[in-house]
């Protein structure tokens, strides 16, 4: 039996290799994801470890120890404590670590948010790697991160300006660039500058550092120095750690940083594997059907059912092992490609790492072989039911199998449909947006399963509808193609199901993304009736009040409305001028009246009112942590105002210290018919390094660009599943051509030309692709309607938007891919001679 299996593998090598491509692509995605995750972990470990390298002792303020008694609260590490640490026995050097946000003025004269850090005086304690130049040694020198130098267009030797308190300009000479390790700041993508400790302290003299790190002198262990430092500073209110403890604590953050992204990729990998499993299942079903006489002859000469079953599974195992090897090496390439894509988002910096662990290798072979073998179980069981007498008659067609299993299929589909509809209805009734989306999303997947189960029953009607036009236009070849596509509904359904899954998910994401985009654009139009909005380039740095006065004096400007922001413990409110209501601010009032919005009053957002249980006439208390809490009377509940939890007048907001410091934004409305209003506004805003001019059109363009990038990323990931599905169509056609060799020869003998035979197979391929794509598009649009409904709430309604242009491109792509998939099978069928084809058994 083993020799028989080996001989069969040799005889069907080409078919099995073609079938292996689908599973190899799925394995490549899984192993590529695992290698990428390991590479991210390794990179993050190496980079995070820079924070702790050469550190033998770390001293930080212990917030948990001081939070119980405000009288003993320690705001930071004082100069006296730093001196005690440096004088402790065994300390060779100690330096403070801190960071603060300081606006950096770029080459275009505009400020951008940056983080400044003090560079350690002890070289061993510097967590950065010098790239060019040198580190600063004087208070008027500065070094910047390499990425910052590129984005801000800074070169060594030129002046660099930072804005201190009250926008005081501090000018430094750039003397070097460095590469910072992976840490909280670099992960956030902020610009980064380094100063001497004295220069850093001059930016905010009263600011104490949050951490001091020290290195041990020769002859002292880490624990000895830790004990000596703890004794020197008293220990109370401070957290003293050894370098090993600091390293361990730092590296514990690594897993969570890469885990979420790896999980996302694995989800798409699983989709690709499911699609690949369907292709493998279909492949083995066809192979078993083609080998009916061969298997019957084996039964005639003494092979048992168990031997036939094990023989088919052995072929699947061999194919799975081959696909696993290909997928493993392909996954390494996928990982390298994904890393390059990720590096391109951050300026191209980074080193490609390809760690291949034992776990990854085992996962590749486990996934590849298990998926293949499991997909072949049902066809293998079917092979055992081939009766020996089948060797004496022609190979039967299996089209009648649908009717025998129709009841089971319908009952299973009904079960999935009931679960799906129930989940969708329940999810859309939930108030929590995230829970509603997850529950409704699970319901749509159950409905997708119902359609998959009903696939063979849907093939006939869908095929008749889609085949009507080709039959009318292309004549006999199209009629034969339509008949071939529907002659074995199970096979056609299994072939098109893989493509249907991919198209459903792609169209679902496309519909939801475009719906969200159009809704956001409409919200921007509603929310920003102003022609321009002036905001601060640096969060937390308010715009100067005189800027609003200067803009109001511009002849081309009709109205100016400065806004402030007040942050409470769990809410934040927007302060607006009273005369801007109805013109530059247009909230929808659901109860109360904005006419009563005066001093000491607030109009709350409907979501905030529901969350806090407040209504018109009640009083809310706003605690900011700065100054006395303020009690405000609720005079209205509004909707359509998504900027904050509520609005108040500018005069009311100035009761709060943070709002009194300056403006959060300035809304500008131009005079009607103004031709060059932007230039007039820019003449006022350009001299201010903090002022950034924005318009609703620019905001929408930026939002649309971000959504398009996300959509392209998801299209690329799901695209792998679609490619696998198209391989499945090509594989099915190839095997069908072999199966129908005698039939094709008979058609040729009856007068069908080579061109008509090729056309028949191309139309058959296109019909199968259109079946999967059309059903997938209908499901995707329907599921998109469900998800957008789940995302809608009392405050915002996400309207369904169907991007017909993108859907048309998707359908056209499916047709073109189907034609390409049919090219080789059609060529093979047309090249087979009539005499040789008629001689086939």
Coordinates of C-alpha atoms in Angstrom, one line a residue, residues 506-516 711 777 780-785 788 799-803 806-807:
X506 CA -13.3 43.5 1.9
X507 CA -16.6 45.1 0.9
X508 CA -17.7 45.2 4.6
X509 CA -14.6 47.1 5.6
X510 CA -14.9 49.3 2.5
X511 CA -18.5 50.2 3.2
X512 CA -18.0 50.9 6.9
X513 CA -14.8 53.0 6.2
X514 CA -16.5 55.1 3.5
X515 CA -19.6 55.5 5.7
X516 CA -17.5 56.7 8.6
X711 CA -8.4 50.8 4.2
X777 CA -20.6 42.1 -2.3
X780 CA -20.6 42.9 2.6
X781 CA -23.0 45.8 1.9
X782 CA -25.7 44.3 4.1
X783 CA -23.3 43.7 6.9
X784 CA -21.9 47.2 6.5
X785 CA -25.5 48.5 7.0
X788 CA -23.1 51.4 10.7
X799 CA -25.2 57.0 7.3
X800 CA -24.7 54.0 5.0
X801 CA -22.5 55.0 2.0
X802 CA -21.9 52.4 -0.7
X803 CA -18.8 53.3 -2.8
X806 CA -14.6 50.9 -5.5
X807 CA -17.1 48.1 -5.8

